[in-house]
């Protein structure tokens, strides 16, 4: 089943008469259960592409279809609802709410969707056990290390059972040990929870955990690498 279809996507920026083709005619698909990385040098268009897919930015042309819904034509109000229901987000700087414990950060994502309070704690307890963060989620973000915050952010991203999890440089602010623990968590979500993950990174070690890597250059996909397969597609 196709979870994400990007069709002839373009995003151009006009600045003082000059035109930057940040995303220049990109097409690709992500199937249910895939773990896909997007790699590329600074300025290659990774952030712009991810922002378009996460419906935060609007494409100049082309289509993005997520779980059968064409998001490129949607109004802002429907998009806010769509993001809550269909997408999970993991950011470089964690983005947990500082006034809430880890548990309440995760609970909020479910409460907004109207989940019954009695079920919320049950779901969180089960997931926290699987991720090995049972003690951590009772703390406030400022009492957690970066790696702990990011694993709580993983729990928040998956708890609503989204069609697609979007991760933007998730290891960017972590030391190598915390990064490895986070990558294990993401692998667990992908393998055990069947989460579909699209991750932007410029770090090769991080990308090497993906099942497939798309390489961006000057706003285009110029290479694709499939793990366990050394044939390359142009
Ligand atoms: P990456 O995430 O790979 O570093 P970006 O998507 O941030 O790449 O940027 C791609 C290109 O688009 C770069 O040349 C960048 O300067 C340009 N760009 C990104 N955002 C804007 C913007 N808001 N206005 C003008 N140019 C932009
Ligand atoms: P990354 O760390 O992923 O490479 P950037 O530092 O390129 O991200 O971009 C950070 C933010 O600044 C993005 O939201 C991007 O759209 C914006 N941006 C990047 N380049 C430009 C630019 N030339 N003009 C205006 N905004 C830009």
Tab-separated table of C-alpha atoms and ligand atoms in Angstrom:
chain	number	residue	atom	x	y	z
A	1	UNK	CA	0.000	0.000	0.000
A	2	UNK	CA	1.310	3.437	-0.933
A	3	UNK	CA	1.329	5.821	2.042
A	4	UNK	CA	3.048	8.759	0.351
A	5	UNK	CA	3.112	9.750	-3.296
A	6	UNK	CA	5.054	12.830	-4.361
A	7	UNK	CA	4.306	13.773	-7.997
A	8	UNK	CA	6.349	16.273	-9.978
A	9	UNK	CA	6.801	18.437	-6.906
A	10	UNK	CA	8.274	21.897	-7.367
A	11	UNK	CA	8.986	24.645	-4.886
A	12	UNK	CA	10.541	27.835	-6.198
A	13	UNK	CA	11.546	30.885	-4.192
A	14	UNK	CA	11.706	34.329	-5.768
A	15	UNK	CA	14.173	36.711	-4.152
A	16	UNK	CA	14.962	40.108	-5.643
A	17	UNK	CA	14.487	38.888	-9.202
A	18	UNK	CA	16.462	35.664	-8.748
A	19	UNK	CA	14.713	32.298	-8.690
A	20	UNK	CA	15.819	29.428	-6.440
A	21	UNK	CA	14.498	26.026	-7.432
A	22	UNK	CA	14.649	24.531	-3.919
A	23	UNK	CA	12.642	21.469	-5.035
A	24	UNK	CA	12.930	20.866	-8.749
A	25	UNK	CA	10.556	18.274	-10.183
A	26	UNK	CA	10.725	15.514	-7.572
A	27	UNK	CA	8.665	12.312	-7.724
A	28	UNK	CA	8.815	9.284	-5.438
A	29	UNK	CA	6.632	6.915	-3.435
A	30	UNK	CA	6.837	5.481	0.063
A	31	UNK	CA	5.056	2.205	0.825
A	32	UNK	CA	3.434	1.212	4.137
A	33	UNK	CA	6.106	0.015	6.580
A	34	UNK	CA	9.060	1.575	4.748
A	35	UNK	CA	11.837	3.495	6.523
A	36	UNK	CA	13.166	6.025	4.041
A	37	UNK	CA	15.975	8.522	4.461
A	38	UNK	CA	16.549	11.713	2.518
A	39	UNK	CA	20.182	12.798	2.386
A	40	UNK	CA	21.877	15.724	0.769
A	41	UNK	CA	24.275	18.580	1.394
A	42	UNK	CA	23.148	21.822	2.987
A	43	UNK	CA	21.015	23.728	0.484
A	44	UNK	CA	20.041	20.636	-1.536
A	45	UNK	CA	16.349	21.077	-0.684
A	46	UNK	CA	15.802	18.572	2.140
A	47	UNK	CA	14.043	20.972	4.511
A	48	UNK	CA	11.890	22.427	1.763
A	49	UNK	CA	10.829	18.964	0.580
A	50	UNK	CA	10.038	17.824	4.122
A	51	UNK	CA	8.127	21.031	4.883
A	52	UNK	CA	5.982	20.504	1.769
A	53	UNK	CA	5.247	16.892	2.743
A	54	UNK	CA	4.473	17.907	6.309
A	55	UNK	CA	1.988	20.421	4.800
A	56	UNK	CA	3.694	23.310	6.595
A	57	UNK	CA	4.920	24.802	3.318
A	58	UNK	CA	3.000	25.079	0.024
A	59	UNK	CA	4.422	23.660	-3.173
A	60	UNK	CA	4.676	25.784	-6.328
A	61	UNK	CA	3.482	22.875	-8.480
A	62	UNK	CA	2.875	19.141	-8.281
A	63	UNK	CA	1.000	16.902	-5.865
A	64	UNK	CA	1.514	15.226	-2.506
A	65	UNK	CA	-0.824	12.368	-1.734
A	66	UNK	CA	-0.725	10.964	1.795
A	67	UNK	CA	-2.876	7.953	2.662
A	68	UNK	CA	-4.938	8.588	-0.472
A	69	UNK	CA	-5.581	12.257	0.347
A	70	UNK	CA	-4.261	14.986	-1.886
A	71	UNK	CA	-2.891	17.523	0.581
A	72	UNK	CA	-1.708	20.026	-2.001
A	73	UNK	CA	-5.266	21.274	-2.537
A	74	UNK	CA	-6.379	21.302	1.094
A	75	UNK	CA	-7.400	24.403	3.041
A	76	UNK	CA	-5.491	25.392	6.187
A	77	UNK	CA	-8.304	24.290	8.537
A	78	UNK	CA	-8.483	20.802	7.064
A	79	UNK	CA	-4.687	20.630	7.072
A	80	UNK	CA	-4.441	21.220	10.820
A	81	UNK	CA	-6.827	18.302	11.394
A	82	UNK	CA	-5.032	16.215	8.774
A	83	UNK	CA	-1.650	16.729	10.473
A	84	UNK	CA	-3.011	15.698	13.882
A	85	UNK	CA	-4.662	12.562	12.517
A	86	UNK	CA	-2.296	11.348	9.822
A	87	UNK	CA	1.203	12.618	10.656
A	88	UNK	CA	3.695	12.153	13.467
A	89	UNK	CA	6.554	14.634	13.855
A	90	UNK	CA	10.045	14.276	15.295
A	91	UNK	CA	12.125	17.456	15.255
A	92	UNK	CA	15.816	18.130	15.693
A	93	UNK	CA	15.185	20.136	18.885
A	94	UNK	CA	12.584	17.698	20.361
A	95	UNK	CA	9.774	20.293	20.694
A	96	UNK	CA	8.314	18.920	23.915
A	97	UNK	CA	6.160	21.297	25.960
A	98	UNK	CA	8.268	22.333	28.963
A	99	UNK	CA	5.344	22.793	31.345
A	100	UNK	CA	4.167	19.192	30.902
A	101	UNK	CA	5.754	15.907	31.963
A	102	UNK	CA	6.757	13.448	29.263
A	103	UNK	CA	3.594	11.478	29.961
A	104	UNK	CA	1.400	14.558	29.540
A	105	UNK	CA	3.212	15.573	26.353
A	106	UNK	CA	2.336	12.167	24.907
A	107	UNK	CA	-1.187	12.240	26.388
A	108	UNK	CA	-1.927	15.593	24.802
A	109	UNK	CA	-1.495	14.191	21.288
A	110	UNK	CA	-4.177	11.590	22.046
A	111	UNK	CA	-6.469	13.905	24.026
A	112	UNK	CA	-6.631	16.332	21.087
A	113	UNK	CA	-7.940	13.479	18.952
A	114	UNK	CA	-10.690	12.804	21.511
A	115	UNK	CA	-9.308	9.576	22.962
A	116	UNK	CA	-10.985	8.396	26.207
A	117	UNK	CA	-8.904	9.369	29.293
A	118	UNK	CA	-9.015	5.798	30.637
A	119	UNK	CA	-7.447	4.496	27.430
A	120	UNK	CA	-4.798	7.205	27.206
A	121	UNK	CA	-2.836	6.024	30.267
A	122	UNK	CA	-3.091	2.372	29.218
A	123	UNK	CA	-1.744	3.117	25.744
A	124	UNK	CA	1.086	5.259	27.119
A	125	UNK	CA	2.101	2.644	29.714
A	126	UNK	CA	2.283	-0.082	27.070
A	127	UNK	CA	4.294	2.033	24.639
A	128	UNK	CA	6.642	3.398	27.332
A	129	UNK	CA	7.450	-0.172	28.381
A	130	UNK	CA	8.248	-1.138	24.795
A	131	UNK	CA	10.490	1.892	24.349
A	132	UNK	CA	12.143	1.461	27.754
A	133	UNK	CA	11.125	4.960	28.916
A	134	UNK	CA	8.754	4.132	31.815
A	135	UNK	CA	10.647	6.189	34.416
A	136	UNK	CA	11.660	8.899	31.969
A	137	UNK	CA	8.115	9.901	30.996
A	138	UNK	CA	7.277	10.925	34.565
A	139	UNK	CA	9.898	13.698	34.363
A	140	UNK	CA	9.670	17.179	32.898
A	141	UNK	CA	11.644	17.838	29.706
A	142	UNK	CA	14.204	20.018	31.548
A	143	UNK	CA	14.951	17.042	33.815
A	144	UNK	CA	15.709	14.798	30.817
A	145	UNK	CA	18.815	14.475	28.650
A	146	UNK	CA	18.478	15.297	24.955
A	147	UNK	CA	18.395	11.612	24.101
A	148	UNK	CA	15.643	10.985	26.653
A	149	UNK	CA	13.607	13.904	25.317
A	150	UNK	CA	13.919	12.574	21.793
A	151	UNK	CA	12.733	9.103	22.798
A	152	UNK	CA	9.711	10.711	24.474
A	153	UNK	CA	9.170	12.640	21.235
A	154	UNK	CA	9.218	9.279	19.391
A	155	UNK	CA	6.484	8.009	21.695
A	156	UNK	CA	4.459	11.149	21.073
A	157	UNK	CA	4.853	10.731	17.315
A	158	UNK	CA	3.664	7.094	17.218
A	159	UNK	CA	0.966	7.116	19.930
A	160	UNK	CA	-1.728	8.408	17.541
A	161	UNK	CA	-0.942	5.641	15.048
A	162	UNK	CA	-0.190	8.064	12.184
A	163	UNK	CA	0.029	7.017	8.521
A	164	UNK	CA	3.444	8.621	8.269
A	165	UNK	CA	6.145	9.763	10.708
A	166	UNK	CA	8.295	12.670	9.518
A	167	UNK	CA	11.647	13.150	11.221
A	168	UNK	CA	13.810	16.206	10.573
A	169	UNK	CA	17.471	15.648	11.584
A	170	UNK	CA	16.338	13.657	14.661
A	171	UNK	CA	19.917	12.894	15.746
A	172	UNK	CA	21.191	16.402	14.933
A	173	UNK	CA	21.310	17.557	18.561
A	174	UNK	CA	22.430	14.257	20.111
A	175	UNK	CA	25.808	12.811	21.065
A	176	UNK	CA	26.669	9.541	19.346
A	177	UNK	CA	25.489	7.285	22.184
A	178	UNK	CA	22.108	9.019	22.460
A	179	UNK	CA	21.850	9.020	18.677
A	180	UNK	CA	22.299	5.265	18.624
A	181	UNK	CA	19.620	4.747	21.265
A	182	UNK	CA	17.254	6.953	19.299
A	183	UNK	CA	17.984	5.046	16.086
A	184	UNK	CA	17.173	1.808	17.943
A	185	UNK	CA	13.857	3.328	19.034
A	186	UNK	CA	13.030	4.368	15.466
A	187	UNK	CA	13.902	0.884	14.248
A	188	UNK	CA	11.598	-0.588	16.873
A	189	UNK	CA	8.743	1.665	15.735
A	190	UNK	CA	9.359	0.630	12.143
A	191	UNK	CA	9.772	-3.106	12.722
A	192	UNK	CA	7.402	-3.810	15.615
A	193	UNK	CA	4.834	-1.056	15.195
A	194	UNK	CA	4.961	-1.119	11.387
A	195	UNK	CA	5.462	2.651	11.368
A	196	UNK	CA	6.212	4.271	8.018
A	197	UNK	CA	9.057	6.738	8.533
A	198	UNK	CA	10.506	9.449	6.314
A	199	UNK	CA	13.654	10.984	7.796
A	200	UNK	CA	15.793	13.873	6.618
A	201	UNK	CA	19.432	13.814	7.685
A	202	UNK	CA	22.839	14.859	6.500
A	203	UNK	CA	24.455	12.251	8.742
A	204	UNK	CA	25.520	9.063	6.946
A	205	UNK	CA	25.467	6.916	10.080
A	206	UNK	CA	21.895	7.988	10.808
A	207	UNK	CA	20.827	7.410	7.191
A	208	UNK	CA	22.464	3.979	7.150
A	209	UNK	CA	19.641	2.707	9.388
A	210	UNK	CA	17.048	3.390	6.676
A	211	UNK	CA	15.824	0.699	4.309
A	212	UNK	CA	16.153	3.087	1.408
A	213	UNK	CA	17.939	6.409	0.964
A	214	UNK	CA	17.094	9.126	-1.554
A	215	UNK	CA	19.956	11.499	-2.324
A	216	UNK	CA	19.096	15.105	-3.129
A	217	UNK	CA	21.254	17.536	-5.055
A	218	UNK	CA	20.169	20.951	-6.295
A	219	UNK	CA	16.522	20.139	-5.592
A	220	UNK	CA	16.518	16.862	-7.523
A	221	UNK	CA	16.803	13.191	-6.593
A	222	UNK	CA	20.072	12.149	-8.163
A	223	UNK	CA	20.495	8.719	-6.619
A	224	UNK	CA	18.679	6.064	-4.634
A	225	UNK	CA	20.224	3.401	-2.454
A	226	UNK	CA	18.394	0.342	-1.170
A	227	UNK	CA	19.846	-1.389	1.894
A	228	UNK	CA	21.221	-4.841	1.202
A	229	UNK	CA	21.296	-4.087	-2.507
A	230	UNK	CA	24.287	-2.507	-4.215
A	231	UNK	CA	22.603	-1.794	-7.529
A	232	UNK	CA	22.045	1.903	-7.928
A	233	UNK	CA	19.281	3.583	-9.890
A	234	UNK	CA	19.937	6.769	-11.768
B	1	LIG	P1	18.545	21.885	2.973
B	1	LIG	O1	17.481	21.575	3.957
B	1	LIG	O2	18.952	20.672	2.172
B	1	LIG	O3	19.710	22.587	3.566
B	1	LIG	P2	16.749	23.899	2.009
B	1	LIG	O4	15.473	23.235	1.641
B	1	LIG	O5	16.794	24.588	3.320
B	1	LIG	O6	17.929	22.852	1.866
B	1	LIG	O7	17.127	24.949	0.884
B	1	LIG	C1	17.139	24.659	-0.502
B	1	LIG	C2	17.443	25.923	-1.273
B	1	LIG	O8	16.330	26.806	-1.185
B	1	LIG	C3	18.643	26.677	-0.768
B	1	LIG	O9	19.276	27.275	-1.875
B	1	LIG	C4	18.018	27.731	0.151
B	1	LIG	O10	18.841	28.863	0.273
B	1	LIG	C5	16.733	28.037	-0.570
B	1	LIG	N1	15.643	28.450	0.341
B	1	LIG	C6	15.101	27.705	1.333
B	1	LIG	N2	14.132	28.373	1.966
B	1	LIG	C7	14.052	29.578	1.347
B	1	LIG	C8	13.236	30.723	1.536
B	1	LIG	N3	12.294	30.777	2.474
B	1	LIG	N4	13.448	31.773	0.705
B	1	LIG	C9	14.376	31.738	-0.260
B	1	LIG	N5	15.182	30.703	-0.490
B	1	LIG	C10	15.031	29.622	0.304
B	2	LIG	P1	18.774	23.028	7.447
B	2	LIG	O1	19.429	23.187	8.785
B	2	LIG	O2	17.806	21.898	7.381
B	2	LIG	O3	19.719	23.048	6.302
B	2	LIG	P2	18.340	25.726	6.808
B	2	LIG	O4	19.251	26.275	7.845
B	2	LIG	O5	18.755	25.626	5.385
B	2	LIG	O6	17.824	24.303	7.289
B	2	LIG	O7	16.984	26.531	6.827
B	2	LIG	C1	16.326	26.864	8.016
B	2	LIG	C2	15.112	27.696	7.667
B	2	LIG	O8	15.492	28.884	6.940
B	2	LIG	C3	14.138	26.933	6.762
B	2	LIG	O9	12.828	27.128	7.226
B	2	LIG	C4	14.325	27.547	5.389
B	2	LIG	O10	13.105	27.574	4.673
B	2	LIG	C5	14.820	28.944	5.700
B	2	LIG	N1	15.781	29.396	4.662
B	2	LIG	C6	16.827	28.717	4.177
B	2	LIG	N2	17.479	29.411	3.227
B	2	LIG	C7	16.836	30.601	3.112
B	2	LIG	C8	17.005	31.758	2.297
B	2	LIG	N3	17.961	31.855	1.384
B	2	LIG	N4	16.159	32.771	2.468
B	2	LIG	C9	15.173	32.686	3.370
B	2	LIG	N5	14.934	31.623	4.154
B	2	LIG	C10	15.761	30.593	4.038
